Coordinates of C-alpha atoms in Angstrom, one line a residue:
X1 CA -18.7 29.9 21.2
X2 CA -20.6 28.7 18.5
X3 CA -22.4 25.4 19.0
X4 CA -21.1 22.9 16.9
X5 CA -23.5 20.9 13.9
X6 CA -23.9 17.0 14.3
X7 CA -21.1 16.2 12.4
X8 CA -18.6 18.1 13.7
X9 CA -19.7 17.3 17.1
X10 CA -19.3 13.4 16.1
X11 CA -16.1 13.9 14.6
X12 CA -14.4 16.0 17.4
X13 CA -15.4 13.2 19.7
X14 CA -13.5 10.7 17.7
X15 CA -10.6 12.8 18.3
X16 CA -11.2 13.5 21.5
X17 CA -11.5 9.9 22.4
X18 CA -7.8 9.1 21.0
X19 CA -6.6 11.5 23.4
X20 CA -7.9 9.9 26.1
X21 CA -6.9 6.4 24.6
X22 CA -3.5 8.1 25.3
X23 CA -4.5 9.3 29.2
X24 CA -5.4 5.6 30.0
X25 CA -2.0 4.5 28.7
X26 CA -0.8 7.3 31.5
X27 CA -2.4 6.4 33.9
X28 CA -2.0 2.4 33.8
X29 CA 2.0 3.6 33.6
X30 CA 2.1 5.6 36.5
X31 CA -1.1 4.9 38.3
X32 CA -2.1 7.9 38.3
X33 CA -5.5 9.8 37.0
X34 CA -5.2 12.5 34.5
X35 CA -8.5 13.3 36.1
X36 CA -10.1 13.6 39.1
X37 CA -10.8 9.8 39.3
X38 CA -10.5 6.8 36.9
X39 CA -14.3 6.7 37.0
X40 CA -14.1 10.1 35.9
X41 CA -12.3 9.5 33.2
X42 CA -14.1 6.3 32.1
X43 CA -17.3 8.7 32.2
X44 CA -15.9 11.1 30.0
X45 CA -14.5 7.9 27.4
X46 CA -17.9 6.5 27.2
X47 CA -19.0 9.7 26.0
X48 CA -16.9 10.2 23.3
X49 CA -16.4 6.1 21.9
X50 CA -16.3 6.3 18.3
X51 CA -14.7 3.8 16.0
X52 CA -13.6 6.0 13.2
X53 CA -14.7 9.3 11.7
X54 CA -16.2 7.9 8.9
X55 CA -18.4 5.6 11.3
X56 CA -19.0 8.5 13.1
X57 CA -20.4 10.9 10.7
X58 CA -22.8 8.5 9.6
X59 CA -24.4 6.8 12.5
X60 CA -27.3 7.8 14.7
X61 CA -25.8 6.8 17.9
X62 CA -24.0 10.0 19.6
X63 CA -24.3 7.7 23.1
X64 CA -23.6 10.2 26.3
X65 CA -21.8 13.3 24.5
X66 CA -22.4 16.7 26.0
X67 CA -22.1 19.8 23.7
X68 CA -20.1 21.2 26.6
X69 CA -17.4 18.4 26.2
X70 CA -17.2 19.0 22.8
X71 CA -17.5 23.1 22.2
X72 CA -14.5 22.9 24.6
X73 CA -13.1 22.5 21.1
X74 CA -13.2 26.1 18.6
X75 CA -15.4 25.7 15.4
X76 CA -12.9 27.4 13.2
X77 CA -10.4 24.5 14.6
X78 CA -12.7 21.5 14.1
X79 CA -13.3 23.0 10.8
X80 CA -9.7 22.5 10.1
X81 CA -9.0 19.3 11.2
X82 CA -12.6 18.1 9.1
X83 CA -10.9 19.6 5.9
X84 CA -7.3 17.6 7.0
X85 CA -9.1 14.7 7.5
X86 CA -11.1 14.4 4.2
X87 CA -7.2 16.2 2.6
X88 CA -5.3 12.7 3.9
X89 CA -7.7 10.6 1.2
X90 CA -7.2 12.9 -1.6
X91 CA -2.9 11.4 -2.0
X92 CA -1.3 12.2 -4.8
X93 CA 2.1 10.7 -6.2
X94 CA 4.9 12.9 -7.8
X95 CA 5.6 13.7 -11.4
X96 CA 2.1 11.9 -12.4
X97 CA 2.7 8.3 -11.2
X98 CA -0.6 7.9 -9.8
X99 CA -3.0 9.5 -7.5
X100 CA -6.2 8.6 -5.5
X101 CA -8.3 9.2 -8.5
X102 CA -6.7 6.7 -11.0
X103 CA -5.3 3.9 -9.1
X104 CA -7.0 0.7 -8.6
X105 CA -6.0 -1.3 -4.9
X106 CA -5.1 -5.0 -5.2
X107 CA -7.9 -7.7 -3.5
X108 CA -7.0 -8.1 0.2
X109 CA -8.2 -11.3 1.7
X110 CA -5.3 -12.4 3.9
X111 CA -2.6 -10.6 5.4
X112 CA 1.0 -11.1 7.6
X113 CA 2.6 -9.8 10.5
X114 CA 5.8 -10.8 10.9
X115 CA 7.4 -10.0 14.2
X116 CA 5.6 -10.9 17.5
X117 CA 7.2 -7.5 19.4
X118 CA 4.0 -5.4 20.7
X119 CA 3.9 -3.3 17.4
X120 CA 3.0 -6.7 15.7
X121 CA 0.9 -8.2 18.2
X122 CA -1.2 -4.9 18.3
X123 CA -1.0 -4.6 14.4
X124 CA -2.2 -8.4 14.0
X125 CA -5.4 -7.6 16.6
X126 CA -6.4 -4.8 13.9
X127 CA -6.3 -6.8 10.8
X128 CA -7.9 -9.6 13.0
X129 CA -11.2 -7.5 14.1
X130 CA -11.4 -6.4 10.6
X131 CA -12.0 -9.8 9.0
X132 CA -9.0 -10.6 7.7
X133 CA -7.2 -14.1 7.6
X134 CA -4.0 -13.0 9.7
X135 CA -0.9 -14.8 10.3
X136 CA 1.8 -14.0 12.6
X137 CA 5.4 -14.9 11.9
X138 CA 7.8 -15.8 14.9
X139 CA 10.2 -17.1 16.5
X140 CA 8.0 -19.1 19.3
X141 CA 4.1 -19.9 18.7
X142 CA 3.9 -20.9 22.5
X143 CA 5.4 -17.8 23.5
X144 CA 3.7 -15.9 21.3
X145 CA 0.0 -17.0 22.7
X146 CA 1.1 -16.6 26.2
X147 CA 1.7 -13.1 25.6
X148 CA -1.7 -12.5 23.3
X149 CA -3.2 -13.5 26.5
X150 CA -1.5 -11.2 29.1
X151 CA -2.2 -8.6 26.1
X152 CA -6.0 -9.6 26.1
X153 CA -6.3 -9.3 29.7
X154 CA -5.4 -5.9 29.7
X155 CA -7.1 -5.0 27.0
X156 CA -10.3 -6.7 28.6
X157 CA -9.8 -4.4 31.7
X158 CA -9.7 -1.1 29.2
X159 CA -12.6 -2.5 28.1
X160 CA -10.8 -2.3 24.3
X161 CA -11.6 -6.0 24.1
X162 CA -14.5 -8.5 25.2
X163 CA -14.6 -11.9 25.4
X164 CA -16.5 -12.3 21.7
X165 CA -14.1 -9.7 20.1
X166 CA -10.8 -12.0 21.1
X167 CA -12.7 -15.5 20.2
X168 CA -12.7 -13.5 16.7
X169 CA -9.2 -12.5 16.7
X170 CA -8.2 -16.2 17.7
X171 CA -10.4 -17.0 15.2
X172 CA -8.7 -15.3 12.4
X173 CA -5.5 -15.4 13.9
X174 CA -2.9 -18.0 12.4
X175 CA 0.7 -18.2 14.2
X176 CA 3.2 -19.5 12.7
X177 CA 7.4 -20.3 12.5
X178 CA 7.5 -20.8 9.0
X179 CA 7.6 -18.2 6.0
X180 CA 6.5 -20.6 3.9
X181 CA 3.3 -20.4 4.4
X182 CA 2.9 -16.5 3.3
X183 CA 3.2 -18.2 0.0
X184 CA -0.5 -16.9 -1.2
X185 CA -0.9 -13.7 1.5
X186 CA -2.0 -10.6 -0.2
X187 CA -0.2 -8.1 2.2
X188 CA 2.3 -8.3 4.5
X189 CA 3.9 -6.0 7.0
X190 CA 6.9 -6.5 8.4
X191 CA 7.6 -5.3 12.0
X192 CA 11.2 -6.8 12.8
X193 CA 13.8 -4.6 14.8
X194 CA 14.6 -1.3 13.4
X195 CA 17.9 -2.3 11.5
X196 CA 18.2 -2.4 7.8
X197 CA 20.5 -5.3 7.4
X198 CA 17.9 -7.0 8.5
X199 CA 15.1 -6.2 6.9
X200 CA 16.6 -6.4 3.5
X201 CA 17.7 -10.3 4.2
X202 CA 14.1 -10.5 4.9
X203 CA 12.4 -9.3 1.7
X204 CA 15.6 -11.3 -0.3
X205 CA 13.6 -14.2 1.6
X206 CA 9.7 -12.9 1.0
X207 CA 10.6 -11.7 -2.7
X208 CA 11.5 -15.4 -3.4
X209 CA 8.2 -17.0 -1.7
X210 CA 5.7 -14.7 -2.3
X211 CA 3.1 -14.5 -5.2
X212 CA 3.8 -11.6 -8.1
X213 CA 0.7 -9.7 -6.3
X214 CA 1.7 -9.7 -2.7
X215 CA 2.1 -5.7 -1.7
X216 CA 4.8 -5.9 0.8
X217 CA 4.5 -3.2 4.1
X218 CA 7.4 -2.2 6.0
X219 CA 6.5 -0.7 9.8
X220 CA 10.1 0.9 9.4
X221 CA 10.2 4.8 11.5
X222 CA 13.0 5.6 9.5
X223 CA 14.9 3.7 7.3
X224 CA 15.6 4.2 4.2
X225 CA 12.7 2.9 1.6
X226 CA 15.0 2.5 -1.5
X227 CA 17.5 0.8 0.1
X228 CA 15.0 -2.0 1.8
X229 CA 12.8 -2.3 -2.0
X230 CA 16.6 -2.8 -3.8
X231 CA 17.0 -6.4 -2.6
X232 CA 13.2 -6.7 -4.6
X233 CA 13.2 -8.0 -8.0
X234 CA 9.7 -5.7 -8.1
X235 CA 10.9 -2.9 -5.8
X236 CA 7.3 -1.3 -6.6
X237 CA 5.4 -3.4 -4.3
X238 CA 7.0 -2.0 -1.1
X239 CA 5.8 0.5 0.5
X240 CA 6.3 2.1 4.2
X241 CA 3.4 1.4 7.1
X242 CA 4.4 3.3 9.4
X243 CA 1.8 2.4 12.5
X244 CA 2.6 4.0 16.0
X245 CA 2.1 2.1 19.5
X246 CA 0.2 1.0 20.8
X247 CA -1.4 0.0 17.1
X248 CA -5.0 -1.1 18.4
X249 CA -5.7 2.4 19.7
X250 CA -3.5 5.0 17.6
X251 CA -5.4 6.1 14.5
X252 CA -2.7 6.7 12.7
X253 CA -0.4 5.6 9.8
X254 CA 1.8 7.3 8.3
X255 CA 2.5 5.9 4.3
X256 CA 5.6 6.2 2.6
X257 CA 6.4 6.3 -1.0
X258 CA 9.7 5.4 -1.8
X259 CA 11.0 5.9 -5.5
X260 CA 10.0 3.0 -7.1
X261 CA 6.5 2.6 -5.2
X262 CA 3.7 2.0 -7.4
X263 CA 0.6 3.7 -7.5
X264 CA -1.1 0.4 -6.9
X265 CA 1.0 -0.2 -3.5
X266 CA -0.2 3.1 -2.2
X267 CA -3.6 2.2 -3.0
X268 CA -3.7 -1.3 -1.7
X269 CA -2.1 0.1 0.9
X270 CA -4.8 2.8 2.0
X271 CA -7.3 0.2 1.6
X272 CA -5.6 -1.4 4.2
X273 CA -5.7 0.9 6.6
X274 CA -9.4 2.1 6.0
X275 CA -10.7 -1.3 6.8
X276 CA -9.2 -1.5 9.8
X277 CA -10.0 2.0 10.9
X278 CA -6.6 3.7 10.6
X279 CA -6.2 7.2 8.9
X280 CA -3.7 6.9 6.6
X281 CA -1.2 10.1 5.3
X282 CA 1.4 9.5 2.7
X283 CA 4.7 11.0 3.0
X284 CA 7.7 11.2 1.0
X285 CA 11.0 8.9 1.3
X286 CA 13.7 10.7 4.1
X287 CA 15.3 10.1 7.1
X288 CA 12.6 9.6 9.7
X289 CA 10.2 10.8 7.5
X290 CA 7.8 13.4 8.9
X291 CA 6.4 13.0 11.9
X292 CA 9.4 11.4 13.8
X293 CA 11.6 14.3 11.7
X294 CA 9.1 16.6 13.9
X295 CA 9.5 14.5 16.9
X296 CA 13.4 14.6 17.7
X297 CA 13.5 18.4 17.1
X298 CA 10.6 18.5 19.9
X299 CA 12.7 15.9 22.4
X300 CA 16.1 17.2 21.2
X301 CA 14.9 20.7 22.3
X302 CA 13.6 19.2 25.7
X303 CA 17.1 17.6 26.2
X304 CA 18.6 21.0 25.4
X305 CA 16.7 22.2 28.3
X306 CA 18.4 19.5 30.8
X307 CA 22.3 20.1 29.7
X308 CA 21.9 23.5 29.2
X309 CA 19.8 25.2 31.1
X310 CA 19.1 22.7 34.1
X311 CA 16.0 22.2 33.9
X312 CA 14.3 18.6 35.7
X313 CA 13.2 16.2 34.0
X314 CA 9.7 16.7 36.1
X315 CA 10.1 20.8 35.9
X316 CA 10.1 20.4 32.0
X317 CA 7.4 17.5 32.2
X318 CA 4.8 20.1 34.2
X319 CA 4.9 22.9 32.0
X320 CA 4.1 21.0 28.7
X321 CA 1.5 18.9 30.6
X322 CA -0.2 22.8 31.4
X323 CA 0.5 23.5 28.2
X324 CA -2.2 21.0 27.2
X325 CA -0.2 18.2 26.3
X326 CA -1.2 14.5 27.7
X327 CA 2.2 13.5 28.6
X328 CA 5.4 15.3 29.0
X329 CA 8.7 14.3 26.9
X330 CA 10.6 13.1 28.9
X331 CA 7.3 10.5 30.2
X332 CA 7.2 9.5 26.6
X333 CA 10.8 8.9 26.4
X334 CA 10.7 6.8 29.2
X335 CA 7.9 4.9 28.0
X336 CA 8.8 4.2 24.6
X337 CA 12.1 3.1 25.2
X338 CA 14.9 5.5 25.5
X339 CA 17.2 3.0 23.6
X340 CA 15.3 3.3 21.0
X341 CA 16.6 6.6 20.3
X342 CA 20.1 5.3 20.3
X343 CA 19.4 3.1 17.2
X344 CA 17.9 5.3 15.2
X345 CA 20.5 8.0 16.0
X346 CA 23.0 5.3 14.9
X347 CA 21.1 4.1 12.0
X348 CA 20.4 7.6 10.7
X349 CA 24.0 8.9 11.7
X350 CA 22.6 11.4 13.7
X351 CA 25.1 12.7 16.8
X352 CA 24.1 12.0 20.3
X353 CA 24.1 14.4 23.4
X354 CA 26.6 14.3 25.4
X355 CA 23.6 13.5 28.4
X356 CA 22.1 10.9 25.9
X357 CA 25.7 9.2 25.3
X358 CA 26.2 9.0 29.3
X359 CA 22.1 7.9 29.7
X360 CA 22.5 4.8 27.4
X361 CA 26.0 4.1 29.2
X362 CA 24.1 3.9 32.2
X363 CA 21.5 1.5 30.7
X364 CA 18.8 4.4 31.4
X365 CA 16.3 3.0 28.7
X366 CA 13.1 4.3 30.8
X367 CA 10.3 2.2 32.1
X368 CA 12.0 -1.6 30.7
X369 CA 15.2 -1.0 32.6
X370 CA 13.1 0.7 35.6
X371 CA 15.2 3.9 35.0
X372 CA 15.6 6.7 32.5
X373 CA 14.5 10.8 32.8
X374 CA 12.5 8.9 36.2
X375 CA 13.1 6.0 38.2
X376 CA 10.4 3.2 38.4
X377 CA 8.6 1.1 40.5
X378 CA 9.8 -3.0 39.9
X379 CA 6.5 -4.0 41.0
X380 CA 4.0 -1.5 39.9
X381 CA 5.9 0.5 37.1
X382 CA 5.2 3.8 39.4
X383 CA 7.2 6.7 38.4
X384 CA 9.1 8.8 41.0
X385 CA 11.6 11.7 40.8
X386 CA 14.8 10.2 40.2
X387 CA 18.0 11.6 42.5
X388 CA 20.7 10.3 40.3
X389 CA 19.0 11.8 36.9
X390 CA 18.5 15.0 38.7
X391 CA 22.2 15.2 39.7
X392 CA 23.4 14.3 36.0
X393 CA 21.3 17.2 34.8
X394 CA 23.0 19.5 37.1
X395 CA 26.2 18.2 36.4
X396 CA 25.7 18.2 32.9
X397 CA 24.4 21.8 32.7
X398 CA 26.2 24.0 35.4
X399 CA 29.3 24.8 32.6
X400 CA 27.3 24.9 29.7
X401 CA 26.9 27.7 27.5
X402 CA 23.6 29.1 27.1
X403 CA 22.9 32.1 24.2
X404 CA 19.0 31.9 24.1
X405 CA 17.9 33.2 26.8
X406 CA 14.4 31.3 28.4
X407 CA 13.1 33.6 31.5
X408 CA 9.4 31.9 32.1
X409 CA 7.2 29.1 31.4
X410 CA 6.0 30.4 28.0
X411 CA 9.9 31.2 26.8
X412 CA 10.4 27.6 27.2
X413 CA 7.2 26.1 25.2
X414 CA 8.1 28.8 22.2
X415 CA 11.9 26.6 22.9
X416 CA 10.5 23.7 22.2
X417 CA 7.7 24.5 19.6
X418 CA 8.9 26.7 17.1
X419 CA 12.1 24.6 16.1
X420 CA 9.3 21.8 15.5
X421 CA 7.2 24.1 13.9
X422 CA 10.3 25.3 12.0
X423 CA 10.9 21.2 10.5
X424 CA 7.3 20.9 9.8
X425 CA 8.0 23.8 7.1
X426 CA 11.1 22.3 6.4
X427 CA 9.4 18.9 4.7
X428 CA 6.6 20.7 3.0
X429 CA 9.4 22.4 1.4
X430 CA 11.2 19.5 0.4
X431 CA 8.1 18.1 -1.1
X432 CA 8.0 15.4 1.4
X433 CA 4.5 15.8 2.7
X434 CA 1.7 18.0 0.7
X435 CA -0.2 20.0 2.8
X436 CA 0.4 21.5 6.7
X437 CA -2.9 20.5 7.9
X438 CA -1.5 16.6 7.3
X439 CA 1.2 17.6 9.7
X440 CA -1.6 18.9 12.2
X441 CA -4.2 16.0 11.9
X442 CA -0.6 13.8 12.6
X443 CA 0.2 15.0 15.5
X444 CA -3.1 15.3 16.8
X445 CA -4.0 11.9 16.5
X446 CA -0.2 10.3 16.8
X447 CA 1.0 12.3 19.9
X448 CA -1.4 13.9 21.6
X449 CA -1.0 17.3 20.4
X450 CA -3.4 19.8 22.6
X451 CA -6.1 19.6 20.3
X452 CA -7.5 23.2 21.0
X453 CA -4.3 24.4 19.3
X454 CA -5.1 22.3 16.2
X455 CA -1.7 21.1 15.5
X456 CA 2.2 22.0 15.3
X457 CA 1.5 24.1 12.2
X458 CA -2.0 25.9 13.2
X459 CA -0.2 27.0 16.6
X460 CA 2.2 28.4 14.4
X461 CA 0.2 30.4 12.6
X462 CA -1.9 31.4 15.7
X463 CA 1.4 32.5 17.2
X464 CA 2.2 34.6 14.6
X465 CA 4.3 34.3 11.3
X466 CA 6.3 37.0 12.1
X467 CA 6.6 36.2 15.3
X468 CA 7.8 32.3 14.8
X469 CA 10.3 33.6 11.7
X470 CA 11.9 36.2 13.7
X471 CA 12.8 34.5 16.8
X472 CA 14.1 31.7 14.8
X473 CA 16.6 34.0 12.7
X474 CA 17.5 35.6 15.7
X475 CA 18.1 32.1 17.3
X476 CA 19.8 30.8 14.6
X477 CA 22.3 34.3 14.8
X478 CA 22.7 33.0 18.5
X479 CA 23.7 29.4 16.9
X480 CA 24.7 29.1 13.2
X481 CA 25.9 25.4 13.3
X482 CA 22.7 24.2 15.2
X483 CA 20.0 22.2 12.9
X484 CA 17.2 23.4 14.5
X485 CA 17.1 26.6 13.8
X486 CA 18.4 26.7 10.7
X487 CA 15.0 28.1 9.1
X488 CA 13.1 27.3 6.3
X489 CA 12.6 29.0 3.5
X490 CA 9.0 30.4 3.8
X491 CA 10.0 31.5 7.4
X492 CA 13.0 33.0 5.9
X493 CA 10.9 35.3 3.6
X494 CA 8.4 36.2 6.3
X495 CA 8.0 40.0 6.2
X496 CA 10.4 41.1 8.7
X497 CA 8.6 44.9 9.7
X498 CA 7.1 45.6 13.1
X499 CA 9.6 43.1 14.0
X500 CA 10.3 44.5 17.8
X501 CA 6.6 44.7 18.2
X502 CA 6.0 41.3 17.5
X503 CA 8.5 39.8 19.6

């Protein structure tokens, strides 16, 4: 393998170091090591701490990296994601409203969270480290602080935080019960509970307090963008933030333009995210948007796996993990909350399983209600095989009708994959997002995508065209009425020749 220049080699370990952000999140779940020890693991971290790329590139520290760590990655792929990278800065607006080039950000001195869940406590600790005056809106400032400081002792023992980096964020950090005093703030994001009737009572109330300037942020995953900027009498301030958890360590935000967003939003807006080391990719207005439009094919093909086919939770778990994935989905289900799939099914009129409909009548939300795809630990959150889960699977999938066949490990991933891969060509085509390497660089840094594979759409390609087109029609011959394999257009037009070879 080709060893890898000074900048690539600083930037791959950037990456490399969110995905073990995510391990640690693993292992302090399930108390388990993703390596050999937790020392081990720390070891490895140390060696690949950077804050952003951009820091990265430019400093003279490289600290304990090992070429061999890094040329674990292949040059053509850390090529790729380079070019993604510097692609995500160079936005663009439709039909000429604007663009990275032409469009001037407003001044950001202060900003405002408001919501106190983790999404908002996390977001406020960004904007906090990066200097800005930061105020928290919520429903209790005592309880509030007392969970800041359950959240900065853990932080503290993931060595994320230190002692001088929280007297800063207290520091900056203003908490409050009154939207009043966001009268002169220059950003706010809201991060209330994923349901529009909600929101849009809160911008009524924020469009009627806050300066002409303000850029207002929504941290919506899904909701419409139009709809929330209608109850605006300047629905061109709005604009979608949509950070992933936990927000201290993912590098990711994904940045929504809705119809009315102005080009100086979208600036103000990347600004933003810069200065507080995010990478920022703007997407289109649409259900879900990209990546979580990505993200239900992926877990709605892992469910398909349970009710039809029988597979375990923990069966299904393994062979993505050996895949090269840091967690399995049904391990992120659990750990994001397994309700929170309900709601945005419901708010996005999307039709439930019948295994999820008899999951959330059970209360199986994952790791809050101590069961979901596993059962937990009270005490130490450990995760163990769950008897009950495995017998609904069974139940669930011994009548069921199965027309694709899956005969090995590698039968399942192309089950899972390709339908994903399949939506990712779906939304370029739709105009939603501009480029597939966006797609690539956003799962690679927002989910833990195997990194060697450089992304949903590179693994794709490395797959083969032909290949990921032809299985898909054949799939989609198998089931018309299903979604995910109804396939895009560019897969459509794939040239279908030495098609039996390919397969």
């Amino acid at each position: 393998m080709v060893p890898m220049d000074r900048r690539q080699f600083l930037f791959v370990a950037a990456l490399i170091h969110e995905d073990l952000e995510r391990s640690e999140l693993e292992i302090r779940a399930d108390m388990h090591s993703l390596y050999k020890s937790f020392k081990q693991m720390r070891q490895i971290r140390r060696a690949t701490t950077l804050s952003t790329w951009s820091e990265g590139i430019g400093t003279n520290n490289i600290g304990y990296c090992t070429p061999t760590t890094m040329d674990k990655v292949p040059e053509e792929v850390r090529n790729y994601l380079m070019e993604a990278h510097q692609l995500a800065g160079q936005w663009s607006l439709p039909n000429n409203r604007g663009d990275h080039k032409n469009s001037e950000p407003n001044e950001i001195n202060s900003v405002a969270i408001i919501g106190s869940g983790t999404m908002g406590k996390a977001m406020a600790i960004c904007f906090c480290l990066a200097g800005f005056e930061t105020f928290m809106v919520v429903r209790s400032e005592q309880k509030c602080w007392k969970e800041l400081e359950a959240m900065f002792s853990i932080e503290k023992s993931f060595k994320r935080l230190n002692d001088a980096r929280i007297e800063k964020i207290k520091s900056k950090l203003h908490i409050t019960t009154d939207l009043q005093k966001l009268r002169d703030i220059d950003l706010i994001v809201e991060s209330v509970f994923e349901d529009m009737k909600l929101k849009k009572e809160l911008f009524t109330k924020l469009d009627g307090i806050c300066k002409p300037s303000c850029i207002f942020g929504t941290n919506t995953s899904s909701l419409d963008l139009d709809e929330i900027s209608s109850v605006l009498g300047d629905p061109s301030r709005l604009v979608g933030l949509h950070f992933f958890n936990p927000a201290n360590v993912i590098r990711l935000v994904e940045v929504i333009y809705g119809s009315n967003t102005s080009p100086t939003a979208i600036a103000t807006a990347f600004q933003a995210c810069e200065s507080i080391k995010k990478l920022p990719v703007l997407v289109g207005n649409c259900p879900s948007f990209v990546f979580n439009r990505l993200l239900y094919v992926y877990f709605d093909q892992s469910q398909k796996l349970m009710y039809q086919y029988g597979y375990l939770p923990h069966q299904i778990d393994k062979i993505i993990t050996n895949f090269g994935f840091l967690m399995g989905p049904m391990t992120v289900a659990d750990l994001n909350g397994f309700d929170v799939m309900e709601k945005l099914k419901k708010e996005n009129g999307i039709e439930p399983n019948s295994l999820e409909k008899e999951m959330w009548r059970q209360k199986r939300f994952g790791r809050k209600t101590n069961r979901g795809f596993y059962k937990y630990d009270e005490k130490t959150q450990r995760k163990e095989i769950d008897p009950e889960m495995e017998q609904l699977v069974r139940q669930y999938s011994q009548n069921a009708k199965k027309n694709i066949q899956i005969l090995n490990d590698q039968d399942l991933i192309n089950f899972m994959l390709y339908p994903t891969v399949n939506e990712g060509f779906r939304c370029l085509e739709e105009g939603v997002i501009s480029h597939e390497s966006l797609i690539d660089i956003m799962f690679i840094l927002g989910f833990g995508w195997p990194i060697n594979t450089g992304g949903p759409m590179r693994f794709g390609r490395t797959e083969g065209m032909e290949k990921v087109a032809n299985t898909l029609l054949h799939w989609n011959t198998l089931e018309p009425n299903d979604r995910a394999y109804m396939v895009a257009e560019e897969l459509k037009h794939i040239d279908k020749k030495n098609m039996s070879s390919k397969l």
